PDB file of C-alpha atoms in Angstrom:
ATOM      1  CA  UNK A 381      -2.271 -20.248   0.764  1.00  0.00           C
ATOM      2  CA  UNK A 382      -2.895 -17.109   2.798  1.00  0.00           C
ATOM      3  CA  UNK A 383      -6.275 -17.083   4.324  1.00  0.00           C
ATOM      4  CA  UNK A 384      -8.142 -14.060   5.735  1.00  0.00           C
ATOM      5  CA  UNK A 385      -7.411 -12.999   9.165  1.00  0.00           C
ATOM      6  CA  UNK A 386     -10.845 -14.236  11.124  1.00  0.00           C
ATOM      7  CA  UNK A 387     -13.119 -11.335  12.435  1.00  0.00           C
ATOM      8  CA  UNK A 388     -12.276  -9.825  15.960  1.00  0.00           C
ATOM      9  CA  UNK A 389     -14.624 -10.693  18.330  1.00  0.00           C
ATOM     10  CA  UNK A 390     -16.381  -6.944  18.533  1.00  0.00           C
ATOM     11  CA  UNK A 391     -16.781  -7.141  14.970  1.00  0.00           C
ATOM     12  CA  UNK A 392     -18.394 -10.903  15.220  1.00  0.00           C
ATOM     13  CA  UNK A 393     -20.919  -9.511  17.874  1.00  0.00           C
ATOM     14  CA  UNK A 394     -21.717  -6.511  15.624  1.00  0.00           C
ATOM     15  CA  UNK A 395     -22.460  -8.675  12.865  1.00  0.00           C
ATOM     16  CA  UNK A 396     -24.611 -11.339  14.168  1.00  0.00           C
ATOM     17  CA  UNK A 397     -26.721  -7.926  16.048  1.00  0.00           C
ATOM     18  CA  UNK A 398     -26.938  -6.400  12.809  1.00  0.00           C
ATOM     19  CA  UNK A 399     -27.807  -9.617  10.924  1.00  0.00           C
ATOM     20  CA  UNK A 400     -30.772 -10.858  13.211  1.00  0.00           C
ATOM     21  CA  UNK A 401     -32.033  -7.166  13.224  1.00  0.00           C
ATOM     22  CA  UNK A 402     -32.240  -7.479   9.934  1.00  0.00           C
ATOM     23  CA  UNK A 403     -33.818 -10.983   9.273  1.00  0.00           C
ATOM     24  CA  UNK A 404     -36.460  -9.999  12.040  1.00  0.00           C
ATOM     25  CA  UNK A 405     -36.937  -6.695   9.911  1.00  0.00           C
ATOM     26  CA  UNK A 406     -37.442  -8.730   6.813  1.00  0.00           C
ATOM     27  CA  UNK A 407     -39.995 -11.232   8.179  1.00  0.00           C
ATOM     28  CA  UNK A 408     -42.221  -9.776  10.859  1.00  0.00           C
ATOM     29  CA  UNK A 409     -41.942  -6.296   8.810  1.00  0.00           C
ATOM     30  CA  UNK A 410     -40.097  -4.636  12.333  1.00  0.00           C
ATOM     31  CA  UNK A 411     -37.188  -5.115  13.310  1.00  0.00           C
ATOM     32  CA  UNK A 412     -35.952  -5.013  16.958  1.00  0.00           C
ATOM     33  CA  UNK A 413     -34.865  -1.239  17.810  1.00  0.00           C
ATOM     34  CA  UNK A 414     -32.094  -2.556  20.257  1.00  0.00           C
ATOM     35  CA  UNK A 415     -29.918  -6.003  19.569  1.00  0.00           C
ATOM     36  CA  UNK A 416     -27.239  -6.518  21.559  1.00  0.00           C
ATOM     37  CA  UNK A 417     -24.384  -9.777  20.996  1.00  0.00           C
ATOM     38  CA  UNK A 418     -22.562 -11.552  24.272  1.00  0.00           C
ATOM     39  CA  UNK A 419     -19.906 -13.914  23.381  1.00  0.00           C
ATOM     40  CA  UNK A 420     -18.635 -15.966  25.678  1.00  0.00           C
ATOM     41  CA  UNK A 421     -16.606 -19.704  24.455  1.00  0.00           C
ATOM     42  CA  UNK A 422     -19.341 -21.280  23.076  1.00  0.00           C
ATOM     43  CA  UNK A 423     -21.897 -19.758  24.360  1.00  0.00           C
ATOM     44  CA  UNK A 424     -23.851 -16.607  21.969  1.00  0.00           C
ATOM     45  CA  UNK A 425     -26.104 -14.768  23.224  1.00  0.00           C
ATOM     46  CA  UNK A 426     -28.578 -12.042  21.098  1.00  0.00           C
ATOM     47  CA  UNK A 427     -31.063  -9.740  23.156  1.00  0.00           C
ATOM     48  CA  UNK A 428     -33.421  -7.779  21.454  1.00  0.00           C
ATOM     49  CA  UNK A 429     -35.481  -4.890  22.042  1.00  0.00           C
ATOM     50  CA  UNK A 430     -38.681  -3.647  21.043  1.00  0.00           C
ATOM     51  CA  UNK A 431     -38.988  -5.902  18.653  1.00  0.00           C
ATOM     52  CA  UNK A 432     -43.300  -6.555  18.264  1.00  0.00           C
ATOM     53  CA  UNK A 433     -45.668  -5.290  15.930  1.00  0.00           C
ATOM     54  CA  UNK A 434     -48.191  -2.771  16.688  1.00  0.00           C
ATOM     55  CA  UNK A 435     -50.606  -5.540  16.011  1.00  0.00           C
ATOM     56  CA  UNK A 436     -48.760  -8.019  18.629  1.00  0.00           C
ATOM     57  CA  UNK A 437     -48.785  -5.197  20.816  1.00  0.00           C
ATOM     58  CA  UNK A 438     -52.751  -4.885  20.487  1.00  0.00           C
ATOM     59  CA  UNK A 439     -52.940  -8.672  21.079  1.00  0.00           C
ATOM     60  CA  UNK A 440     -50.760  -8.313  24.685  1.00  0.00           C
ATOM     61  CA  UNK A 441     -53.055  -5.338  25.736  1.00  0.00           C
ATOM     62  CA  UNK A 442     -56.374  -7.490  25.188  1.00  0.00           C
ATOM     63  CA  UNK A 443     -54.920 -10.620  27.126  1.00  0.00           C
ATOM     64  CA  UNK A 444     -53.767 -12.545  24.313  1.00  0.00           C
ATOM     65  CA  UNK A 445     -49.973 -13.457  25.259  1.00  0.00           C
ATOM     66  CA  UNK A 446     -50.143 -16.693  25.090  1.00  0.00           C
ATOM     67  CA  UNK A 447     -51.480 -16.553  21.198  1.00  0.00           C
ATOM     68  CA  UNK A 448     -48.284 -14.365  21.152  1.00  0.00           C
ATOM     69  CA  UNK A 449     -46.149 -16.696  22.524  1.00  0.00           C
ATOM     70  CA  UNK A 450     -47.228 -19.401  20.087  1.00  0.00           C
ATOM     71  CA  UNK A 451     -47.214 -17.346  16.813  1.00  0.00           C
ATOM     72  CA  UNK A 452     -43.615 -16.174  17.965  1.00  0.00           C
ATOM     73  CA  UNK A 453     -42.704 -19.702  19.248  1.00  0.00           C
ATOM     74  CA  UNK A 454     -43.308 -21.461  15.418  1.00  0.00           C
ATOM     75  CA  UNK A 455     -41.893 -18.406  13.988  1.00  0.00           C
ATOM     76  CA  UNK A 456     -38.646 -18.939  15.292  1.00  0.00           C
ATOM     77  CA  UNK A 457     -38.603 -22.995  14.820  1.00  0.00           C
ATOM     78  CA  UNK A 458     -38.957 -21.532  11.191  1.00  0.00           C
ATOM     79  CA  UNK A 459     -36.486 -19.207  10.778  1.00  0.00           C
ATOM     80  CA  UNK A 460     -33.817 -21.579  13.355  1.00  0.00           C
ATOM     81  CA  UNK A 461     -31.883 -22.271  10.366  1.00  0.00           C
ATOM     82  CA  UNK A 462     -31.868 -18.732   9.103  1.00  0.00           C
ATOM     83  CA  UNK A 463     -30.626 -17.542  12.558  1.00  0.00           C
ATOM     84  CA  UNK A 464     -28.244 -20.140  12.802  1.00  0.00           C
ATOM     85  CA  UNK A 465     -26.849 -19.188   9.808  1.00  0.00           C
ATOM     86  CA  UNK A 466     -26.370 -15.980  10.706  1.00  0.00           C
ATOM     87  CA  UNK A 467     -24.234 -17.137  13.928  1.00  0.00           C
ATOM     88  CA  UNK A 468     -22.254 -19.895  11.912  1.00  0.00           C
ATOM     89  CA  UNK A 469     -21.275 -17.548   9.343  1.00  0.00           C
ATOM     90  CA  UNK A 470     -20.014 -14.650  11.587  1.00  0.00           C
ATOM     91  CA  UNK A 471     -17.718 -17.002  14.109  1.00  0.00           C
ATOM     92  CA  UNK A 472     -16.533 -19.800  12.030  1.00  0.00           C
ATOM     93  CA  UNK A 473     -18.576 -22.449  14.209  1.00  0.00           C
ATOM     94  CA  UNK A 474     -21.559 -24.416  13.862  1.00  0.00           C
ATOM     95  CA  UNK A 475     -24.321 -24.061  16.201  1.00  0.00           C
ATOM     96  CA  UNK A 476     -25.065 -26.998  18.475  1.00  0.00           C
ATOM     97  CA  UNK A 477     -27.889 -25.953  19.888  1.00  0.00           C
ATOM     98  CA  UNK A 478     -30.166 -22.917  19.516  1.00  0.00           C
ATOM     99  CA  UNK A 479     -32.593 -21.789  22.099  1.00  0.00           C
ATOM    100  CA  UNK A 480     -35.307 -18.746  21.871  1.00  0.00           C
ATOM    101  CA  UNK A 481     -37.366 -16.986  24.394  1.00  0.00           C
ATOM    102  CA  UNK A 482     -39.634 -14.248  24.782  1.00  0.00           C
ATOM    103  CA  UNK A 483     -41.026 -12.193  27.208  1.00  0.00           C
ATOM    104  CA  UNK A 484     -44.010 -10.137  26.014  1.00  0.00           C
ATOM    105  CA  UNK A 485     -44.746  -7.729  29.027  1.00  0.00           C
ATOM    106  CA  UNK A 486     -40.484  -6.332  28.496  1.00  0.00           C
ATOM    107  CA  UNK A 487     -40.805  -6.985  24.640  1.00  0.00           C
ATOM    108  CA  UNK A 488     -37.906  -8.665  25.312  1.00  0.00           C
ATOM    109  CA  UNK A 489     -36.344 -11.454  23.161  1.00  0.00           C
ATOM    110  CA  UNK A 490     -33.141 -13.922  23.696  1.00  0.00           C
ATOM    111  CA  UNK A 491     -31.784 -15.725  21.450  1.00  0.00           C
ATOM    112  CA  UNK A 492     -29.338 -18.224  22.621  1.00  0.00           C
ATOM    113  CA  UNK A 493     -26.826 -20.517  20.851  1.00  0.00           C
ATOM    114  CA  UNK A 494     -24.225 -23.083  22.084  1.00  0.00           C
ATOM    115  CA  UNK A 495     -21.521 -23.916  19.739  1.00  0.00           C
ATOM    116  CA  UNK A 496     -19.852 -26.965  18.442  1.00  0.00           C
ATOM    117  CA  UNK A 497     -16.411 -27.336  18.611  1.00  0.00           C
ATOM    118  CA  UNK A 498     -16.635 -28.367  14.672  1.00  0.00           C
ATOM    119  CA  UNK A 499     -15.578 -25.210  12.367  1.00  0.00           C
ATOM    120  CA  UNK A 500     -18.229 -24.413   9.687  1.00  0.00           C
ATOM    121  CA  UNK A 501     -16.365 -24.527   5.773  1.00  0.00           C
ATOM    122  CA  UNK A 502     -17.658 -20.913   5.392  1.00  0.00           C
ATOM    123  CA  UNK A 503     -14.908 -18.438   5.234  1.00  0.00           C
TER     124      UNK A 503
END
């Protein structure tokens, strides 16, 4: 049984980029303008750009980061298993762990994930 060659590793970081642009897109209604995919053994790693709302934005300029940081916080503990998803399907692996942070005053976001050694069954 011939199976398919496995993506290169440019076009695994181009499609986890793509992929989280686009879930971000889908559920805050923006997407990030910049997304950018490190892969390093089991370490992935997604930075994103510009990524808040104009309303977020308004919240940050009156003080309100921290009501920021929780909204964005509980969104991502709801969308882990979208993200990780994302990751799983494009490399082969399941995530391990997955880690998120933002920092409002660079509208900067990471998105980290550690990999398992286990292969996922998606192809």
């Amino acid at each position: 049984m011939n199976e398919e060659p496995q993506q290169s590793l440019g076009e695994m970081r181009a499609t986890i980029s793509r992929e989280m642009v686009r879930l971000q897109a889908e559920y805050y209604g923006k997407g990030p303008t910049r997304a950018k995919t490190y892969i390093v053994d089991d370490l992935v790693v997604v930075v994103l750009e510009e990524s808040f709302t104009r309303a977020e934005k308004t919240l940050a300029e009156r003080g309100e980061r921290e009501a920021i940081q929780h909204i964005r916080r509980r969104f991502q503990q709801q969308m882990a298993e979208s993200f990780k998803g994302v990751v799983e399907q494009a490399t082969g692996r399941k995530v391990r762990v997955f880690l998120s942070e933002t920092d409002i005053e660079h509208d900067v976001s990471v998105e980290t994930f550690l990999l398992a050694e286990e292969r996922t069954d998606m192809t």
